[in-house]
Short mmCIF file of C-alpha atoms and ligand atoms in Angstrom, two decimals:
data_model
loop_
_atom_site.label_atom_id
_atom_site.label_comp_id
_atom_site.label_asym_id
_atom_site.label_seq_id
_atom_site.Cartn_x
_atom_site.Cartn_y
_atom_site.Cartn_z
CA MET A 16 207.14 44.25 -56.43
CA LYS A 17 207.50 44.86 -59.98
CA ARG A 18 209.53 47.37 -61.96
CA GLY A 19 207.84 49.39 -64.41
CA ASN A 20 204.56 50.19 -62.91
CA LEU A 21 205.91 49.51 -59.78
CA GLU A 22 203.90 50.32 -56.47
CA ILE A 23 206.13 50.50 -53.79
CA LYS A 24 204.05 50.01 -50.25
CA LYS A 25 206.31 49.80 -47.59
CA PRO A 26 208.62 52.54 -46.07
CA ILE A 27 211.56 50.78 -48.02
CA SER A 28 214.04 53.88 -47.43
CA VAL A 29 213.72 56.26 -44.42
CA ASN A 30 215.06 59.58 -44.03
CA TRP A 31 214.74 59.89 -39.98
CA HIS A 32 215.43 63.43 -39.18
CA PHE A 33 216.30 62.34 -35.76
CA TRP A 34 218.22 65.03 -34.49
CA PRO A 35 216.61 68.69 -34.89
CA TRP A 36 219.39 70.76 -34.06
CA CYS A 37 222.40 72.11 -36.19
CA ASN A 38 225.51 74.11 -35.90
CA MET A 39 224.75 76.00 -39.09
CA LYS A 40 221.99 78.22 -40.12
CA CYS A 41 221.59 77.98 -43.73
CA ARG A 42 218.77 80.17 -44.99
CA PHE A 43 217.35 77.56 -47.34
CA CYS A 44 216.94 74.83 -44.87
CA PHE A 45 213.95 73.17 -44.75
CA ALA A 46 214.62 70.85 -41.71
CA THR A 47 214.82 73.67 -39.40
CA PHE A 48 211.96 71.58 -37.08
CA ASN A 49 211.41 74.97 -35.23
CA ASP A 50 208.07 73.10 -34.31
CA VAL A 51 209.85 69.81 -33.02
CA LYS A 52 212.82 70.85 -31.00
CA LYS A 53 212.76 67.64 -28.94
CA VAL A 54 214.05 64.04 -29.60
CA LEU A 55 212.97 60.64 -28.56
CA PRO A 56 214.45 59.29 -25.40
CA LYS A 57 217.45 57.48 -26.30
CA LYS A 58 216.09 54.33 -25.50
CA MET A 59 212.99 54.85 -27.62
CA ALA A 60 215.34 55.99 -30.33
CA LEU A 61 217.45 52.66 -30.47
CA CYS A 62 214.06 50.86 -31.37
CA VAL A 63 213.15 52.69 -34.09
CA PRO A 64 215.68 50.77 -36.67
CA LYS A 65 214.05 47.63 -35.61
CA MET A 66 210.61 48.95 -36.15
CA LEU A 67 211.39 50.23 -39.47
CA ARG A 68 212.95 47.18 -40.61
CA ASP A 69 209.86 44.91 -39.45
CA ALA A 70 207.88 47.00 -41.57
CA GLY A 71 210.14 46.43 -44.67
CA THR A 72 212.65 49.14 -44.55
CA GLU A 73 216.10 48.45 -46.12
CA LYS A 74 217.82 51.72 -45.99
CA ILE A 75 218.12 54.29 -43.06
CA THR A 76 219.50 57.82 -43.59
CA PHE A 77 220.29 59.50 -40.43
CA VAL A 78 219.39 63.00 -41.14
CA GLY A 79 219.11 66.32 -38.97
CA GLY A 80 219.64 69.04 -38.21
CA GLU A 81 222.85 67.95 -38.18
CA PRO A 82 223.05 64.17 -37.19
CA MET A 83 227.09 63.89 -36.34
CA LEU A 84 225.91 66.66 -33.22
CA CYS A 85 224.02 63.54 -31.64
CA PRO A 86 226.44 61.85 -28.99
CA TYR A 87 224.58 58.38 -29.69
CA LEU A 88 224.88 58.54 -33.38
CA GLY A 89 227.28 55.75 -33.01
CA GLU A 90 224.86 53.64 -31.26
CA LEU A 91 221.99 54.17 -33.58
CA LEU A 92 224.20 53.22 -36.50
CA ILE A 93 225.35 50.03 -34.76
CA GLU A 94 221.72 49.14 -33.95
CA ALA A 95 220.64 49.86 -37.69
CA LYS A 96 223.47 47.28 -38.76
CA LYS A 97 222.56 45.01 -36.49
CA GLN A 98 218.89 45.07 -37.94
CA GLY A 99 220.44 44.40 -41.72
CA LEU A 100 219.71 47.88 -42.38
CA LYS A 101 221.93 49.81 -45.45
CA THR A 102 223.01 53.20 -43.38
CA LYS A 103 223.82 56.76 -44.53
CA ILE A 104 224.67 59.93 -42.78
CA VAL A 105 223.32 63.44 -44.15
CA SER A 106 226.02 66.03 -42.96
CA ASN A 107 227.48 69.34 -43.34
CA GLY A 108 230.72 67.86 -42.46
CA THR A 109 230.91 68.49 -38.88
CA GLY A 110 232.40 65.90 -36.60
CA PHE A 111 234.13 63.51 -39.16
CA THR A 112 237.33 62.79 -37.08
CA LYS A 113 239.88 59.84 -37.54
CA GLU A 114 238.83 58.65 -34.14
CA PHE A 115 235.00 58.80 -35.15
CA LEU A 116 235.77 56.95 -38.27
CA ILE A 117 238.06 54.38 -36.75
CA LYS A 118 235.27 53.63 -34.29
CA TYR A 119 232.26 53.77 -36.65
CA SER A 120 233.10 53.47 -40.27
CA GLN A 121 232.49 49.86 -40.27
CA PHE A 122 228.76 50.79 -39.51
CA ILE A 123 228.38 53.45 -42.11
CA ASP A 124 227.49 52.33 -45.78
CA GLN A 125 227.87 55.92 -47.17
CA VAL A 126 227.63 59.56 -46.32
CA SER A 127 226.27 62.49 -48.13
CA LEU A 128 228.16 65.86 -47.55
CA SER A 129 226.38 69.13 -48.38
CA ILE A 130 227.91 71.64 -50.35
CA ASP A 131 226.32 74.49 -52.61
CA SER A 132 228.88 76.46 -54.07
CA ALA A 133 232.77 76.40 -55.22
CA SER A 134 232.95 79.57 -53.04
CA ASN A 135 233.56 79.98 -49.24
CA GLN A 136 232.44 83.41 -49.27
CA ILE A 137 228.90 82.41 -51.04
CA GLU A 138 228.47 79.34 -48.78
CA LYS A 139 228.85 81.81 -45.88
CA GLU A 140 226.49 84.25 -47.20
CA LEU A 141 224.16 81.28 -47.68
CA GLY A 142 224.43 80.48 -43.87
CA ARG A 143 226.19 77.30 -44.55
CA GLY A 144 229.45 77.70 -42.37
CA TRP A 145 231.52 80.76 -41.24
CA GLY A 146 233.67 81.26 -44.43
CA ALA A 147 235.52 77.96 -44.89
CA HIS A 148 233.30 75.41 -45.96
CA VAL A 149 234.45 74.23 -49.17
CA ASP A 150 238.05 73.81 -47.63
CA LYS A 151 236.36 71.70 -44.65
CA ILE A 152 234.14 69.80 -47.52
CA LEU A 153 237.38 69.00 -49.37
CA LYS A 154 239.19 67.69 -46.31
CA VAL A 155 236.40 65.74 -44.96
CA SER A 156 236.12 63.89 -48.76
CA LYS A 157 239.57 62.77 -48.30
CA LEU A 158 239.17 61.34 -45.12
CA LEU A 159 236.02 59.49 -46.03
CA LYS A 160 238.13 57.88 -49.15
CA GLU A 161 240.96 56.83 -46.54
CA PHE A 162 238.21 54.78 -45.04
CA HIS A 163 236.59 53.75 -48.05
CA ILE A 164 233.31 55.35 -47.37
CA PRO A 165 231.45 55.70 -50.60
CA MET A 166 230.47 59.60 -50.76
CA GLN A 167 227.79 61.52 -52.01
CA ILE A 168 227.63 65.44 -52.79
CA ASN A 169 224.10 67.24 -51.87
CA THR A 170 223.95 70.33 -53.44
CA THR A 171 221.12 73.27 -53.39
CA VAL A 172 220.75 75.26 -56.26
CA THR A 173 219.80 79.16 -55.30
CA LYS A 174 219.87 82.50 -56.47
CA LEU A 175 223.48 82.92 -55.46
CA THR A 176 224.58 79.89 -57.10
CA TYR A 177 222.75 78.82 -59.99
CA THR A 178 224.89 80.64 -62.57
CA GLU A 179 228.18 78.93 -61.24
CA ASP A 180 229.84 76.16 -62.80
CA LEU A 181 230.78 73.28 -60.61
CA HIS A 182 232.76 70.80 -62.64
CA GLU A 183 236.16 71.59 -61.16
CA LEU A 184 234.55 71.44 -57.61
CA ILE A 185 233.10 68.06 -58.10
CA LYS A 186 236.09 66.72 -60.11
CA ALA A 187 237.97 67.49 -56.77
CA LEU A 188 235.58 65.74 -54.57
CA GLN A 189 235.12 62.35 -56.62
CA PRO A 190 231.67 61.48 -55.37
CA PHE A 191 230.12 58.39 -56.55
CA ARG A 192 226.63 60.52 -56.82
CA TRP A 193 225.76 64.16 -56.86
CA LYS A 194 222.11 65.03 -55.66
CA VAL A 195 221.27 68.44 -57.22
CA PHE A 196 218.14 70.21 -55.78
CA GLN A 197 216.21 73.22 -56.57
CA VAL A 198 215.98 75.18 -53.11
CA LEU A 199 212.21 74.84 -51.80
CA LYS A 200 210.36 76.90 -49.81
CA ILE A 201 208.48 74.93 -46.91
CA GLU A 202 206.04 77.00 -45.08
CA GLY A 203 207.09 77.03 -41.00
CA GLN A 204 210.44 75.68 -41.85
CA ASN A 205 212.32 78.48 -44.00
CA ASP A 206 209.67 81.08 -44.97
CA GLY A 207 210.59 84.45 -44.26
CA ARG A 208 214.38 83.65 -44.81
CA VAL A 209 214.42 81.71 -47.98
CA GLU A 210 212.48 83.93 -50.45
CA GLU A 211 215.36 86.14 -52.09
CA LEU A 212 217.33 82.65 -52.74
CA LEU A 213 214.48 80.98 -54.77
CA ILE A 214 214.76 80.44 -58.20
CA THR A 215 212.58 79.52 -61.25
CA LYS A 216 212.13 76.26 -63.00
CA THR A 217 214.15 77.97 -65.75
CA GLU A 218 216.90 79.12 -63.85
CA TYR A 219 217.25 75.47 -62.47
CA GLU A 220 217.29 74.27 -65.76
CA GLU A 221 220.10 76.38 -66.85
CA PHE A 222 222.31 75.24 -63.99
CA LYS A 223 221.20 71.63 -65.06
CA LEU A 224 221.72 72.01 -68.72
CA ARG A 225 225.75 73.25 -67.51
CA HIS A 226 226.10 70.10 -65.73
CA LYS A 227 224.24 67.61 -67.61
CA ASP A 228 227.51 65.94 -68.81
CA ILE A 229 228.05 64.83 -65.41
CA PRO A 230 226.99 61.22 -65.36
CA ILE A 231 226.72 60.74 -61.52
CA ALA A 232 224.31 63.90 -61.25
CA VAL A 233 220.80 63.29 -59.96
CA PHE A 234 218.65 66.43 -60.74
CA GLU A 235 215.51 67.09 -58.53
CA ASP A 236 213.52 69.98 -58.92
CA ASN A 237 210.58 70.98 -56.53
CA GLU A 238 208.16 68.90 -58.33
CA LEU A 239 210.40 65.60 -57.88
CA ILE A 240 211.36 66.57 -54.55
CA THR A 241 207.98 66.87 -53.17
CA GLY A 242 206.30 63.52 -52.24
CA SER A 243 209.20 61.50 -53.13
CA TYR A 244 211.04 60.96 -49.64
CA ILE A 245 209.87 58.95 -46.83
CA MET A 246 210.34 61.06 -43.94
CA LEU A 247 210.44 60.42 -40.11
CA ASP A 248 210.46 63.40 -37.48
CA PRO A 249 212.74 63.36 -34.34
CA VAL A 250 209.86 62.25 -32.23
CA GLY A 251 208.86 59.32 -34.36
CA ARG A 252 206.33 60.79 -36.96
CA PHE A 253 206.17 60.28 -40.58
CA PHE A 254 205.79 63.58 -42.38
CA ASP A 255 205.47 65.13 -46.18
CA ASP A 256 205.63 68.36 -47.49
CA THR A 257 203.18 67.77 -50.48
CA THR A 258 200.93 70.70 -49.27
CA GLY A 259 204.20 72.94 -48.93
CA LYS A 260 204.63 72.61 -44.91
CA HIS A 261 205.35 69.64 -42.93
CA VAL A 262 202.34 67.52 -42.41
CA TYR A 263 202.95 64.73 -39.54
CA SER A 264 201.11 61.35 -39.01
CA GLU A 265 200.92 59.66 -35.28
CA SER A 266 203.87 58.25 -33.61
CA ILE A 267 204.77 55.08 -34.57
CA PHE A 268 205.02 54.21 -31.31
CA SER A 269 201.33 54.82 -30.60
CA VAL A 270 199.83 53.24 -33.86
CA GLY A 271 202.96 51.36 -35.52
CA VAL A 272 205.20 51.88 -38.41
CA GLN A 273 202.39 50.66 -41.32
CA LYS A 274 199.43 52.76 -40.15
CA ALA A 275 201.61 55.89 -39.27
CA PHE A 276 203.30 55.56 -42.87
CA SER A 277 199.95 55.22 -44.36
CA GLN A 278 198.80 58.55 -43.04
CA ILE A 279 201.27 60.48 -45.22
CA THR A 280 201.62 61.18 -48.93
CA TRP A 281 204.59 59.25 -50.48
CA GLU A 282 204.53 58.96 -54.26
CA SER A 283 206.89 55.95 -54.81
CA GLN A 284 206.79 56.47 -58.85
CA LYS A 285 208.42 59.90 -58.11
CA PHE A 286 211.07 57.79 -55.55
CA LEU A 287 211.85 55.65 -58.45
CA LYS A 288 212.14 58.28 -61.07
CA ARG A 289 214.53 60.03 -58.82
CA GLY A 290 216.75 56.75 -58.45
CA GLY A 291 215.62 55.84 -54.82
CA LEU A 292 216.86 52.12 -55.11
CA TYR A 293 220.14 52.86 -56.22
CA PHE A 294 221.42 51.66 -52.91
CA GLN A 295 220.36 48.10 -53.88
CA SER A 296 223.19 47.96 -56.35
CA PRO A 297 226.78 47.57 -54.69
CA LEU A 298 228.04 50.93 -53.80
CA LYS A 299 231.56 50.42 -53.37
CA LYS A 300 231.98 49.65 -56.93
CA SER A 301 230.83 53.19 -57.99
CA PHE A 302 232.83 54.85 -55.72
CA ASN A 303 235.26 57.53 -57.30
CA SER A 304 233.35 56.98 -60.64
CA TYR A 305 233.56 60.35 -61.66
CA ASN A 306 236.96 61.96 -61.97
CA GLY A 307 236.16 64.57 -64.43
CA ASN A 308 235.49 62.05 -67.35
CA ILE A 309 232.39 61.61 -68.99
CA ILE A 310 231.36 58.12 -67.97
CA ARG A 311 227.65 56.85 -69.12
CA SER A 312 226.52 53.88 -67.56
S1 LIG B 403 223.41 72.29 -42.66
FE1 LIG B 403 221.56 71.37 -43.21
S2 LIG B 403 220.46 71.08 -41.43
FE2 LIG B 403 221.73 72.46 -40.78
S3 LIG B 403 221.00 74.67 -41.33
FE3 LIG B 403 222.28 73.74 -43.04
S4 LIG B 403 220.68 72.54 -44.57
FE4 LIG B 403 219.86 72.75 -42.39
#
């Protein structure tokens, strides 16, 4: 594997959408899985980390729906660490209690929390929570710091938010990384709900320009998002959205990880362009790197 013209052939970093159900109804959500409202039996799910590791995976990201709603997420985290994988949870903030973290924080390498606006009301209008989402994320971010878990923030920029200035919010949250996505329409997942939230590339660039002094920000417009993630669905199929909808491979349990992976489109150059290998650097060193100062690395 060489950098530069690097071509990665293995599923090095997998977003496993293992739990399709969510307690929120974000209007822009492109992981509703209305077409896949079932999961692998727990026993099979627990085999997935090893299957991925054997195929060259280094990092597994537990995504949903809302992964924290799964009653055996803790067991999956333990299994993933047993296999030597880096672990990450992408969450809307649900379920992060002291009790959960006392039990499982040692098996979590990082957490991504989703927040799109500094306004509780706008979050509610977006379908993200019930009017107190910002307060909730601020609270959860403090708890994660208490447990020394590196925290990333994920923000989706929409028609309701592209004119916002989020410097103060990011300063208050102090993530080690801030991912900024352009809202994306995916047929079968959010069409019929997302249209009035869509923004043009120029509007996205306007938001980006306003925040370009934040050194931990990673900006991903529609072009960069599409095809740059390796995604596994709730029943063990890889999928991509390069055609504007989820297209699924055969199951990893039927044809194996490598063959299933070869059936989807994944563009490793795009993955690298958006800094997808960041997890290979020590995370804890960069924890709390943004506190409002301009830090360039
Ligand atoms: S919290 Fe995440 S998974 Fe749930 S509806 Fe919103 S975007 Fe979708």
